[in-house]
Amino acid sequence: MADIISLDHLSVTFQQDKEPAVHAVSDVTLHVEKGDIFGVVGYSGAGKSTLVRTINLLQKPTQGTVKVAGKVLFADGQQQIAKKDLQATRRNIGMIFQHFNLLNENTVQDNVIFALKHSDLSDDELENKSLKLLDMVGLKDKAQAYPVQLSGGEQQRVAIARALANDPEILISDEATSALDPRNTNQILDLLKDLNNKLGLTIVLITHEMDAVKRVANKIAVMQKGQIIEQGNLRDVYLRPKKELTRQFVGGSLAAMETLKAFNLGALAPNEQLFQVVFSAANVTKSVILDLYKQLHVDVSMLYGNIEVLGNEPVGTMFILVKGDPDQLNQVQTLLKGENVEVTKIDDRGIWND
Ligand SMILES: Nc1ncnc2c1ncn2[C@@H]1O[C@H](COP(=O)(O)OP(=O)(O)OP(=O)(O)O)[C@@H](O)[C@H]1O
């Protein structure tokens, strides 16, 4: 798939007189493909909001290139498109926020219509379009209610309907579930996933909650001190985090790490080898351990096993200790790879080395 958002070598520095410069974003390169749900995670102050605000030039970069839907918006230190074109591009990028930002004195329906005020739709068309959008987020029957009469989750649904009013290709969600309880959080995330499927909507999801990313994203970038320290497919980064901060976010794998720490790698005998085995629990139904035993006649003990749901896919992770002669150990990876299982040798250089 082609990139719909390309940020290349992007930096944002805030300089207020006499204060030291704040390098909110430093040399970040991030490419989002059409149809991605791209999670950007990091602690508060990491630079996530500043980074995504450059996508529609709400924040002008200090350096770097911003390209959205085939148009270069910013390069060589300056804006590259006319003001009018920038407005059109901004309409192609919906945004939702933690605090919904609804107009409390307007009805739900008028909040949605507000986003269409520049359009040349007739009153009837505005009425129909706004109801269609509210229907899409499951709130058609609340069209005449006021935001204060709605729950947090419902208010965020209105904000989503409003963000989609101009039929954008991209939706930026900046901590949109951070103020919601777990049930509402999951419902909003599922709605975003649904919109991604049905409309092909590309979503950039900024959050400090790894669970949100795990539930819906296919790609992830981890930010720390203005930099992206790790990025890639969710499954790869989640299951084999390379940086310490990523490991902290990937809480699910921490149990595995702790288990392995307790196991003294230095004490492995010459005829022993540790492997990390990762597989789609939906596709791989036979026992990997039994198969190794039957086909290679090696001894296999499982040190850790777990199944996580990533996106919609149940993904199994195991750490297995295999005992055999060098020839047998060499065949373990070949055999498992042939069975659609990803296998990584773990040696005394470290658990997470590929
Ligand atoms: N307009 C500004 N002027 C000066 N400094 C700023 C400005 N906006 C952001 N910063 C600083 O840039 C850094 C990154 O902030 P940013 O809001 O992008 O982080 P974040 O990861 O989104 O955190 P949070 O989730 O708390 O919003 C912080 O140190 C922040 O104080």
mmCIF file of C-alpha atoms and ligand atoms in Angstrom:
data_model
loop_
_atom_site.group_PDB
_atom_site.id
_atom_site.type_symbol
_atom_site.label_atom_id
_atom_site.label_comp_id
_atom_site.label_asym_id
_atom_site.label_seq_id
_atom_site.Cartn_x
_atom_site.Cartn_y
_atom_site.Cartn_z
ATOM 1 C CA MET A 1 0.000 0.000 0.000
ATOM 2 C CA ALA A 2 1.154 3.512 -0.726
ATOM 3 C CA ASP A 3 2.027 5.942 2.050
ATOM 4 C CA ILE A 4 -0.758 8.370 2.870
ATOM 5 C CA ILE A 5 1.339 10.215 5.461
ATOM 6 C CA SER A 6 5.100 10.617 5.153
ATOM 7 C CA LEU A 7 7.006 12.515 7.790
ATOM 8 C CA ASP A 8 10.702 12.617 6.980
ATOM 9 C CA HIS A 9 13.465 13.815 9.286
ATOM 10 C CA LEU A 10 10.991 15.980 11.076
ATOM 11 C CA SER A 11 11.988 18.204 13.987
ATOM 12 C CA VAL A 12 10.019 20.690 16.062
ATOM 13 C CA THR A 13 11.905 23.002 18.398
ATOM 14 C CA PHE A 14 10.152 25.481 20.677
ATOM 15 C CA GLN A 15 12.211 28.520 21.462
ATOM 16 C CA GLN A 16 10.889 31.097 23.887
ATOM 17 C CA ASP A 17 13.112 34.059 24.599
ATOM 18 C CA LYS A 18 15.734 33.416 27.205
ATOM 19 C CA GLU A 19 14.330 29.943 27.904
ATOM 20 C CA PRO A 20 16.383 26.940 26.778
ATOM 21 C CA ALA A 21 15.102 25.456 23.511
ATOM 22 C CA VAL A 22 12.684 22.520 23.821
ATOM 23 C CA HIS A 23 13.319 19.842 21.204
ATOM 24 C CA ALA A 24 9.792 18.411 21.260
ATOM 25 C CA VAL A 25 10.354 16.317 18.108
ATOM 26 C CA SER A 26 13.838 15.376 16.896
ATOM 27 C CA ASP A 27 14.537 13.911 13.476
ATOM 28 C CA VAL A 28 11.469 11.688 13.285
ATOM 29 C CA THR A 29 10.704 9.647 10.194
ATOM 30 C CA LEU A 30 7.300 7.993 10.132
ATOM 31 C CA HIS A 31 5.401 6.551 7.198
ATOM 32 C CA VAL A 32 1.738 5.607 7.469
ATOM 33 C CA GLU A 33 0.175 3.519 4.732
ATOM 34 C CA LYS A 34 -3.409 3.913 3.583
ATOM 35 C CA GLY A 35 -5.672 1.771 5.763
ATOM 36 C CA ASP A 36 -3.211 1.548 8.652
ATOM 37 C CA ILE A 37 -4.195 1.992 12.256
ATOM 38 C CA PHE A 38 -0.877 3.371 13.429
ATOM 39 C CA GLY A 39 -0.438 3.565 17.203
ATOM 40 C CA VAL A 40 2.028 6.138 18.567
ATOM 41 C CA VAL A 41 2.771 5.406 22.215
ATOM 42 C CA GLY A 42 4.911 7.168 24.770
ATOM 43 C CA TYR A 43 4.740 8.793 28.152
ATOM 44 C CA SER A 44 3.486 12.313 28.718
ATOM 45 C CA GLY A 45 5.839 14.894 27.220
ATOM 46 C CA ALA A 46 7.381 12.448 24.730
ATOM 47 C CA GLY A 47 6.291 14.656 21.831
ATOM 48 C CA LYS A 48 3.354 12.631 20.475
ATOM 49 C CA SER A 49 0.872 15.503 20.188
ATOM 50 C CA THR A 50 3.431 17.850 18.701
ATOM 51 C CA LEU A 51 4.366 15.205 16.141
ATOM 52 C CA VAL A 52 0.833 14.501 14.958
ATOM 53 C CA ARG A 53 -0.082 18.178 14.873
ATOM 54 C CA THR A 54 2.518 18.551 12.118
ATOM 55 C CA ILE A 55 0.478 16.203 9.906
ATOM 56 C CA ASN A 56 -2.055 18.967 9.220
ATOM 57 C CA LEU A 57 0.429 21.759 9.932
ATOM 58 C CA LEU A 58 -1.414 22.854 13.054
ATOM 59 C CA GLN A 59 2.176 22.726 14.245
ATOM 60 C CA LYS A 60 4.796 23.962 11.776
ATOM 61 C CA PRO A 61 7.941 21.844 11.817
ATOM 62 C CA THR A 62 11.320 23.448 12.305
ATOM 63 C CA GLN A 63 12.858 21.016 9.846
ATOM 64 C CA GLY A 64 11.887 18.079 7.687
ATOM 65 C CA THR A 65 9.198 17.148 5.192
ATOM 66 C CA VAL A 66 5.466 16.554 5.617
ATOM 67 C CA LYS A 67 3.620 14.831 2.790
ATOM 68 C CA VAL A 68 -0.053 13.901 3.045
ATOM 69 C CA ALA A 69 -2.179 12.138 0.411
ATOM 70 C CA GLY A 70 0.387 12.800 -2.286
ATOM 71 C CA LYS A 71 0.864 16.519 -1.520
ATOM 72 C CA VAL A 72 3.996 18.000 -0.007
ATOM 73 C CA LEU A 73 2.712 20.352 2.708
ATOM 74 C CA PHE A 74 6.029 21.336 4.206
ATOM 75 C CA ALA A 75 9.660 21.097 3.060
ATOM 76 C CA ASP A 76 12.838 23.172 3.067
ATOM 77 C CA GLY A 77 11.764 25.061 6.169
ATOM 78 C CA GLN A 78 8.504 26.341 4.719
ATOM 79 C CA GLN A 79 4.909 25.584 3.848
ATOM 80 C CA GLN A 80 4.644 24.292 0.289
ATOM 81 C CA ILE A 81 0.934 24.701 -0.447
ATOM 82 C CA ALA A 82 -1.422 27.646 -0.718
ATOM 83 C CA LYS A 83 -3.649 28.499 2.256
ATOM 84 C CA LYS A 84 -6.765 27.361 0.414
ATOM 85 C CA ASP A 85 -5.257 23.981 -0.445
ATOM 86 C CA LEU A 86 -4.134 23.580 3.152
ATOM 87 C CA GLN A 87 -7.741 24.086 4.274
ATOM 88 C CA ALA A 88 -8.865 21.346 1.903
ATOM 89 C CA THR A 89 -6.108 19.054 3.164
ATOM 90 C CA ARG A 90 -7.113 19.754 6.750
ATOM 91 C CA ARG A 91 -10.666 18.674 5.954
ATOM 92 C CA ASN A 92 -9.199 15.403 4.743
ATOM 93 C CA ILE A 93 -7.796 14.872 8.257
ATOM 94 C CA GLY A 94 -10.370 14.490 11.045
ATOM 95 C CA MET A 95 -9.252 14.864 14.653
ATOM 96 C CA ILE A 96 -10.605 13.653 17.972
ATOM 97 C CA PHE A 97 -9.297 14.532 21.418
ATOM 98 C CA GLN A 98 -9.359 13.425 25.028
ATOM 99 C CA HIS A 99 -11.906 16.059 26.087
ATOM 100 C CA PHE A 100 -14.237 15.741 23.063
ATOM 101 C CA ASN A 101 -14.273 19.548 22.462
ATOM 102 C CA LEU A 102 -18.013 19.663 21.714
ATOM 103 C CA LEU A 103 -20.137 22.820 21.687
ATOM 104 C CA ASN A 104 -22.211 22.339 24.826
ATOM 105 C CA GLU A 105 -24.908 24.864 23.921
ATOM 106 C CA ASN A 106 -25.600 23.084 20.614
ATOM 107 C CA THR A 107 -27.485 19.847 20.068
ATOM 108 C CA VAL A 108 -25.616 16.709 19.071
ATOM 109 C CA GLN A 109 -26.807 17.096 15.501
ATOM 110 C CA ASP A 110 -25.781 20.767 15.343
ATOM 111 C CA ASN A 111 -22.337 19.811 16.600
ATOM 112 C CA VAL A 112 -21.972 17.596 13.543
ATOM 113 C CA ILE A 113 -23.480 20.167 11.186
ATOM 114 C CA PHE A 114 -21.006 22.725 12.556
ATOM 115 C CA ALA A 115 -18.172 20.841 10.831
ATOM 116 C CA LEU A 116 -20.002 21.281 7.501
ATOM 117 C CA LYS A 117 -20.605 25.008 7.809
ATOM 118 C CA HIS A 118 -18.190 25.811 4.940
ATOM 119 C CA SER A 119 -19.936 23.353 2.566
ATOM 120 C CA ASP A 120 -22.548 24.250 -0.008
ATOM 121 C CA LEU A 121 -24.989 21.560 1.120
ATOM 122 C CA SER A 122 -28.647 22.584 1.412
ATOM 123 C CA ASP A 123 -30.405 22.463 4.791
ATOM 124 C CA ASP A 124 -32.022 19.154 3.819
ATOM 125 C CA GLU A 125 -28.693 17.696 2.783
ATOM 126 C CA LEU A 126 -27.085 18.862 6.039
ATOM 127 C CA GLU A 127 -29.914 17.263 7.982
ATOM 128 C CA ASN A 128 -29.543 13.965 6.101
ATOM 129 C CA LYS A 129 -25.776 13.860 6.200
ATOM 130 C CA SER A 130 -25.560 14.637 9.917
ATOM 131 C CA LEU A 131 -28.141 11.937 10.719
ATOM 132 C CA LYS A 132 -26.271 9.443 8.569
ATOM 133 C CA LEU A 133 -23.053 10.219 10.445
ATOM 134 C CA LEU A 134 -24.791 9.904 13.809
ATOM 135 C CA ASP A 135 -26.274 6.624 12.680
ATOM 136 C CA MET A 136 -22.787 5.398 11.785
ATOM 137 C CA VAL A 137 -21.625 5.972 15.368
ATOM 138 C CA GLY A 138 -24.836 4.533 16.850
ATOM 139 C CA LEU A 139 -26.324 7.825 18.081
ATOM 140 C CA LYS A 140 -29.086 8.700 15.638
ATOM 141 C CA ASP A 141 -31.667 8.663 18.419
ATOM 142 C CA LYS A 142 -29.690 11.265 20.400
ATOM 143 C CA ALA A 143 -29.598 13.832 17.589
ATOM 144 C CA GLN A 144 -31.618 16.382 19.574
ATOM 145 C CA ALA A 145 -29.884 15.797 22.909
ATOM 146 C CA TYR A 146 -27.230 18.162 24.274
ATOM 147 C CA PRO A 147 -23.678 16.960 25.000
ATOM 148 C CA VAL A 148 -24.106 17.247 28.788
ATOM 149 C CA GLN A 149 -26.950 14.744 28.584
ATOM 150 C CA LEU A 150 -24.607 12.107 27.157
ATOM 151 C CA SER A 151 -22.040 9.795 28.730
ATOM 152 C CA GLY A 152 -18.347 10.316 27.995
ATOM 153 C CA GLY A 153 -18.347 7.463 25.495
ATOM 154 C CA GLU A 154 -21.380 8.921 23.720
ATOM 155 C CA GLN A 155 -19.799 12.377 23.607
ATOM 156 C CA GLN A 156 -16.720 10.868 21.988
ATOM 157 C CA ARG A 157 -19.005 9.209 19.419
ATOM 158 C CA VAL A 158 -20.427 12.638 18.557
ATOM 159 C CA ALA A 159 -16.881 13.937 18.207
ATOM 160 C CA ILE A 160 -16.112 11.046 15.856
ATOM 161 C CA ALA A 161 -19.223 11.780 13.755
ATOM 162 C CA ARG A 162 -18.144 15.429 13.583
ATOM 163 C CA ALA A 163 -14.566 14.469 12.668
ATOM 164 C CA LEU A 164 -15.891 12.354 9.793
ATOM 165 C CA ALA A 165 -18.303 14.994 8.479
ATOM 166 C CA ASN A 166 -16.044 15.979 5.583
ATOM 167 C CA ASP A 167 -15.404 12.354 4.582
ATOM 168 C CA PRO A 168 -11.726 12.459 5.527
ATOM 169 C CA GLU A 169 -9.292 9.734 4.528
ATOM 170 C CA ILE A 170 -7.358 10.179 7.781
ATOM 171 C CA LEU A 171 -8.444 10.356 11.411
ATOM 172 C CA ILE A 172 -6.063 11.465 14.137
ATOM 173 C CA SER A 173 -7.048 10.318 17.588
ATOM 174 C CA ASP A 174 -5.112 12.198 20.293
ATOM 175 C CA GLU A 175 -5.659 10.332 23.571
ATOM 176 C CA ALA A 176 -9.341 9.986 22.605
ATOM 177 C CA THR A 177 -9.989 7.188 25.077
ATOM 178 C CA SER A 178 -7.888 8.494 27.971
ATOM 179 C CA ALA A 179 -10.833 10.038 29.819
ATOM 180 C CA LEU A 180 -13.086 7.004 29.397
ATOM 181 C CA ASP A 181 -13.668 3.960 31.574
ATOM 182 C CA PRO A 182 -12.427 0.585 30.242
ATOM 183 C CA ARG A 183 -15.806 -0.446 28.803
ATOM 184 C CA ASN A 184 -16.319 2.824 26.911
ATOM 185 C CA THR A 185 -12.678 2.769 25.855
ATOM 186 C CA ASN A 186 -13.116 -0.616 24.228
ATOM 187 C CA GLN A 187 -16.367 0.417 22.562
ATOM 188 C CA ILE A 188 -14.749 3.516 21.061
ATOM 189 C CA LEU A 189 -11.721 1.507 19.916
ATOM 190 C CA ASP A 190 -13.998 -1.084 18.331
ATOM 191 C CA LEU A 191 -15.900 1.690 16.579
ATOM 192 C CA LEU A 192 -12.628 3.082 15.204
ATOM 193 C CA LYS A 193 -11.654 -0.365 13.972
ATOM 194 C CA ASP A 194 -15.059 -0.763 12.362
ATOM 195 C CA LEU A 195 -14.721 2.604 10.577
ATOM 196 C CA ASN A 196 -11.252 1.583 9.449
ATOM 197 C CA ASN A 197 -12.714 -1.593 7.929
ATOM 198 C CA LYS A 198 -15.845 -0.104 6.420
ATOM 199 C CA LEU A 199 -14.512 3.210 5.136
ATOM 200 C CA GLY A 200 -10.845 2.339 4.655
ATOM 201 C CA LEU A 201 -10.147 5.160 7.102
ATOM 202 C CA THR A 202 -6.467 5.542 8.021
ATOM 203 C CA ILE A 203 -6.102 6.180 11.741
ATOM 204 C CA VAL A 204 -3.196 7.602 13.728
ATOM 205 C CA LEU A 205 -3.810 6.700 17.332
ATOM 206 C CA ILE A 206 -1.834 8.587 19.954
ATOM 207 C CA THR A 207 -2.024 7.066 23.373
ATOM 208 C CA HIS A 208 -0.104 6.169 26.496
ATOM 209 C CA GLU A 209 -2.212 2.990 26.785
ATOM 210 C CA MET A 210 -0.600 -0.042 25.209
ATOM 211 C CA ASP A 211 -3.856 -1.970 25.516
ATOM 212 C CA ALA A 212 -5.538 0.435 23.100
ATOM 213 C CA VAL A 213 -2.828 -0.110 20.513
ATOM 214 C CA LYS A 214 -2.918 -3.856 21.042
ATOM 215 C CA ARG A 215 -6.636 -3.957 20.485
ATOM 216 C CA VAL A 216 -6.808 -2.167 17.152
ATOM 217 C CA ALA A 217 -3.481 -1.120 15.644
ATOM 218 C CA ASN A 218 -1.506 -2.943 12.985
ATOM 219 C CA LYS A 219 1.587 -0.756 13.384
ATOM 220 C CA ILE A 220 3.226 0.963 16.298
ATOM 221 C CA ALA A 221 5.843 3.612 16.995
ATOM 222 C CA VAL A 222 7.258 4.195 20.463
ATOM 223 C CA MET A 223 8.281 7.770 21.304
ATOM 224 C CA GLN A 224 10.691 8.953 23.953
ATOM 225 C CA LYS A 225 12.177 12.436 24.350
ATOM 226 C CA GLY A 226 11.039 13.568 20.915
ATOM 227 C CA GLN A 227 12.392 10.562 19.092
ATOM 228 C CA ILE A 228 10.877 7.373 17.760
ATOM 229 C CA ILE A 229 12.955 4.709 19.430
ATOM 230 C CA GLU A 230 11.258 1.726 17.845
ATOM 231 C CA GLN A 231 8.611 1.181 15.168
ATOM 232 C CA GLY A 232 7.187 -1.539 12.998
ATOM 233 C CA ASN A 233 4.372 -4.045 12.727
ATOM 234 C CA LEU A 234 2.542 -4.397 16.015
ATOM 235 C CA ARG A 235 3.214 -8.101 16.215
ATOM 236 C CA ASP A 236 6.971 -7.745 15.685
ATOM 237 C CA VAL A 237 7.443 -4.877 18.109
ATOM 238 C CA TYR A 238 5.088 -6.323 20.669
ATOM 239 C CA LEU A 239 6.566 -9.765 20.735
ATOM 240 C CA ARG A 240 10.217 -8.820 20.367
ATOM 241 C CA PRO A 241 10.671 -5.358 21.879
ATOM 242 C CA LYS A 242 14.257 -4.189 21.572
ATOM 243 C CA LYS A 243 14.294 -1.067 23.718
ATOM 244 C CA GLU A 244 13.775 -0.906 27.462
ATOM 245 C CA LEU A 245 10.902 1.604 27.219
ATOM 246 C CA THR A 246 9.133 -0.565 24.667
ATOM 247 C CA ARG A 247 9.439 -3.479 27.062
ATOM 248 C CA GLN A 248 7.820 -1.366 29.752
ATOM 249 C CA PHE A 249 4.883 -0.604 27.468
ATOM 250 C CA VAL A 250 4.602 -4.157 26.313
ATOM 251 C CA GLY A 251 3.422 -5.260 29.715
ATOM 252 C CA GLY A 252 2.253 -8.581 28.326
ATOM 253 C CA SER A 253 5.766 -9.742 27.611
ATOM 254 C CA LEU A 254 7.076 -8.681 30.985
ATOM 255 C CA ALA A 255 5.929 -11.901 32.549
ATOM 256 C CA ALA A 256 7.960 -13.747 29.934
ATOM 257 C CA MET A 257 10.999 -11.614 30.689
ATOM 258 C CA GLU A 258 10.710 -12.196 34.403
ATOM 259 C CA THR A 259 10.402 -15.921 33.842
ATOM 260 C CA LEU A 260 13.501 -15.964 31.722
ATOM 261 C CA LYS A 261 15.474 -13.786 34.093
ATOM 262 C CA ALA A 262 14.818 -16.351 36.768
ATOM 263 C CA PHE A 263 16.192 -18.968 34.440
ATOM 264 C CA ASN A 264 19.978 -18.768 34.378
ATOM 265 C CA LEU A 265 20.946 -18.602 30.707
ATOM 266 C CA GLY A 266 24.623 -18.918 31.549
ATOM 267 C CA ALA A 267 23.905 -22.336 32.980
ATOM 268 C CA LEU A 268 22.757 -23.844 29.680
ATOM 269 C CA ALA A 269 24.530 -27.103 28.908
ATOM 270 C CA PRO A 270 26.219 -27.494 25.493
ATOM 271 C CA ASN A 271 23.399 -29.772 24.350
ATOM 272 C CA GLU A 272 20.683 -27.274 25.342
ATOM 273 C CA GLN A 273 19.199 -24.391 23.376
ATOM 274 C CA LEU A 274 16.487 -21.888 24.246
ATOM 275 C CA PHE A 275 14.017 -20.716 21.621
ATOM 276 C CA GLN A 276 11.237 -18.163 21.517
ATOM 277 C CA VAL A 277 8.372 -19.526 19.481
ATOM 278 C CA VAL A 278 5.612 -17.256 18.201
ATOM 279 C CA PHE A 279 2.594 -18.463 16.300
ATOM 280 C CA SER A 280 -0.895 -17.539 15.264
ATOM 281 C CA ALA A 281 -3.050 -19.582 17.602
ATOM 282 C CA ALA A 282 -5.796 -19.644 14.987
ATOM 283 C CA ASN A 283 -3.599 -21.261 12.307
ATOM 284 C CA VAL A 284 -1.256 -23.434 14.288
ATOM 285 C CA THR A 285 -3.348 -26.026 16.008
ATOM 286 C CA LYS A 286 -0.996 -28.933 16.505
ATOM 287 C CA SER A 287 1.397 -29.132 19.400
ATOM 288 C CA VAL A 288 4.760 -27.698 18.482
ATOM 289 C CA ILE A 289 6.374 -29.487 21.387
ATOM 290 C CA LEU A 290 4.975 -32.863 20.443
ATOM 291 C CA ASP A 291 6.012 -32.394 16.839
ATOM 292 C CA LEU A 292 9.610 -31.590 17.770
ATOM 293 C CA TYR A 293 9.715 -34.686 19.913
ATOM 294 C CA LYS A 294 8.165 -36.926 17.271
ATOM 295 C CA GLN A 295 10.156 -35.666 14.303
ATOM 296 C CA LEU A 296 13.529 -34.800 15.789
ATOM 297 C CA HIS A 297 13.484 -36.964 18.912
ATOM 298 C CA VAL A 298 14.614 -34.023 21.028
ATOM 299 C CA ASP A 299 13.589 -33.331 24.617
ATOM 300 C CA VAL A 300 11.498 -30.177 24.883
ATOM 301 C CA SER A 301 10.422 -28.368 28.035
ATOM 302 C CA MET A 302 8.200 -25.329 27.997
ATOM 303 C CA LEU A 303 9.446 -22.546 30.301
ATOM 304 C CA TYR A 304 6.720 -20.021 29.493
ATOM 305 C CA GLY A 305 3.558 -19.966 27.454
ATOM 306 C CA ASN A 306 0.958 -17.309 26.778
ATOM 307 C CA ILE A 307 -1.705 -16.276 24.282
ATOM 308 C CA GLU A 308 -2.337 -12.572 23.552
ATOM 309 C CA VAL A 309 -4.934 -11.076 21.265
ATOM 310 C CA LEU A 310 -3.208 -8.623 18.897
ATOM 311 C CA GLY A 311 -5.680 -6.897 16.622
ATOM 312 C CA ASN A 312 -8.135 -9.735 16.198
ATOM 313 C CA GLU A 313 -5.481 -12.390 16.040
ATOM 314 C CA PRO A 314 -4.707 -14.685 18.940
ATOM 315 C CA VAL A 315 -0.924 -14.919 19.062
ATOM 316 C CA GLY A 316 0.847 -17.546 21.115
ATOM 317 C CA THR A 317 4.328 -17.109 22.575
ATOM 318 C CA MET A 318 6.367 -19.877 24.153
ATOM 319 C CA PHE A 319 9.863 -20.174 25.461
ATOM 320 C CA ILE A 320 11.094 -23.699 25.019
ATOM 321 C CA LEU A 321 14.264 -25.419 26.134
ATOM 322 C CA VAL A 322 15.381 -28.059 23.661
ATOM 323 C CA LYS A 323 17.933 -30.758 24.466
ATOM 324 C CA GLY A 324 19.668 -32.669 21.682
ATOM 325 C CA ASP A 325 22.875 -33.059 19.714
ATOM 326 C CA PRO A 326 24.069 -30.121 17.525
ATOM 327 C CA ASP A 327 22.538 -31.639 14.409
ATOM 328 C CA GLN A 328 19.139 -32.016 16.029
ATOM 329 C CA LEU A 329 19.266 -28.476 17.481
ATOM 330 C CA ASN A 330 20.078 -27.063 14.052
ATOM 331 C CA GLN A 331 16.965 -28.664 12.611
ATOM 332 C CA VAL A 332 14.603 -27.120 15.175
ATOM 333 C CA GLN A 333 14.336 -23.760 13.412
ATOM 334 C CA THR A 334 13.886 -25.298 9.962
ATOM 335 C CA LEU A 335 11.170 -27.622 11.149
ATOM 336 C CA LEU A 336 9.202 -24.965 13.006
ATOM 337 C CA LYS A 337 9.493 -22.363 10.248
ATOM 338 C CA GLY A 338 7.971 -24.918 7.910
ATOM 339 C CA GLU A 339 4.968 -25.064 10.218
ATOM 340 C CA ASN A 340 4.239 -21.318 10.117
ATOM 341 C CA VAL A 341 5.843 -20.749 13.469
ATOM 342 C CA GLU A 342 8.296 -17.902 13.977
ATOM 343 C CA VAL A 343 11.247 -19.111 15.909
ATOM 344 C CA THR A 344 14.089 -17.115 17.442
ATOM 345 C CA LYS A 345 17.190 -18.568 19.016
ATOM 346 C CA ILE A 346 17.927 -17.076 22.389
ATOM 347 C CA ASP A 347 21.561 -17.134 23.363
ATOM 348 C CA ASP A 348 23.675 -15.776 26.178
ATOM 349 C CA ARG A 349 24.001 -12.389 24.413
ATOM 350 C CA GLY A 350 20.480 -11.664 25.542
ATOM 351 C CA ILE A 351 16.966 -12.877 25.441
ATOM 352 C CA TRP A 352 15.748 -10.481 22.796
ATOM 353 C CA ASN A 353 18.441 -10.763 20.169
ATOM 354 C CA ASP A 354 17.255 -12.078 16.864
HETATM 355 N N1 LIG B 1 3.801 25.422 22.317
HETATM 356 C C1 LIG B 1 4.802 24.926 23.051
HETATM 357 N N2 LIG B 1 5.783 25.721 23.539
HETATM 358 C C2 LIG B 1 6.813 25.223 24.252
HETATM 359 N N3 LIG B 1 6.956 23.910 24.559
HETATM 360 C C3 LIG B 1 6.008 23.055 24.115
HETATM 361 C C4 LIG B 1 4.893 23.515 23.346
HETATM 362 N N4 LIG B 1 4.093 22.431 23.056
HETATM 363 C C5 LIG B 1 4.709 21.348 23.607
HETATM 364 N N5 LIG B 1 5.852 21.717 24.239
HETATM 365 C C6 LIG B 1 6.783 20.814 24.921
HETATM 366 O O1 LIG B 1 7.171 19.823 24.019
HETATM 367 C C7 LIG B 1 7.289 18.557 24.661
HETATM 368 C C8 LIG B 1 6.390 17.528 23.992
HETATM 369 O O2 LIG B 1 5.025 17.836 24.267
HETATM 370 P P1 LIG B 1 3.809 17.016 23.670
HETATM 371 O O3 LIG B 1 2.540 17.618 24.168
HETATM 372 O O4 LIG B 1 3.990 16.879 22.209
HETATM 373 O O5 LIG B 1 4.015 15.581 24.350
HETATM 374 P P2 LIG B 1 3.003 14.377 24.448
HETATM 375 O O6 LIG B 1 3.811 13.149 24.286
HETATM 376 O O7 LIG B 1 1.875 14.579 23.507
HETATM 377 O O8 LIG B 1 2.521 14.476 25.935
HETATM 378 P P3 LIG B 1 1.023 14.584 26.510
HETATM 379 O O9 LIG B 1 0.428 13.238 26.304
HETATM 380 O O10 LIG B 1 1.217 14.955 27.936
HETATM 381 O O11 LIG B 1 0.364 15.678 25.702
HETATM 382 C C9 LIG B 1 6.970 18.806 26.124
HETATM 383 O O12 LIG B 1 8.183 19.015 26.806
HETATM 384 C C10 LIG B 1 6.155 20.080 26.082
HETATM 385 O O13 LIG B 1 6.290 20.797 27.289
#
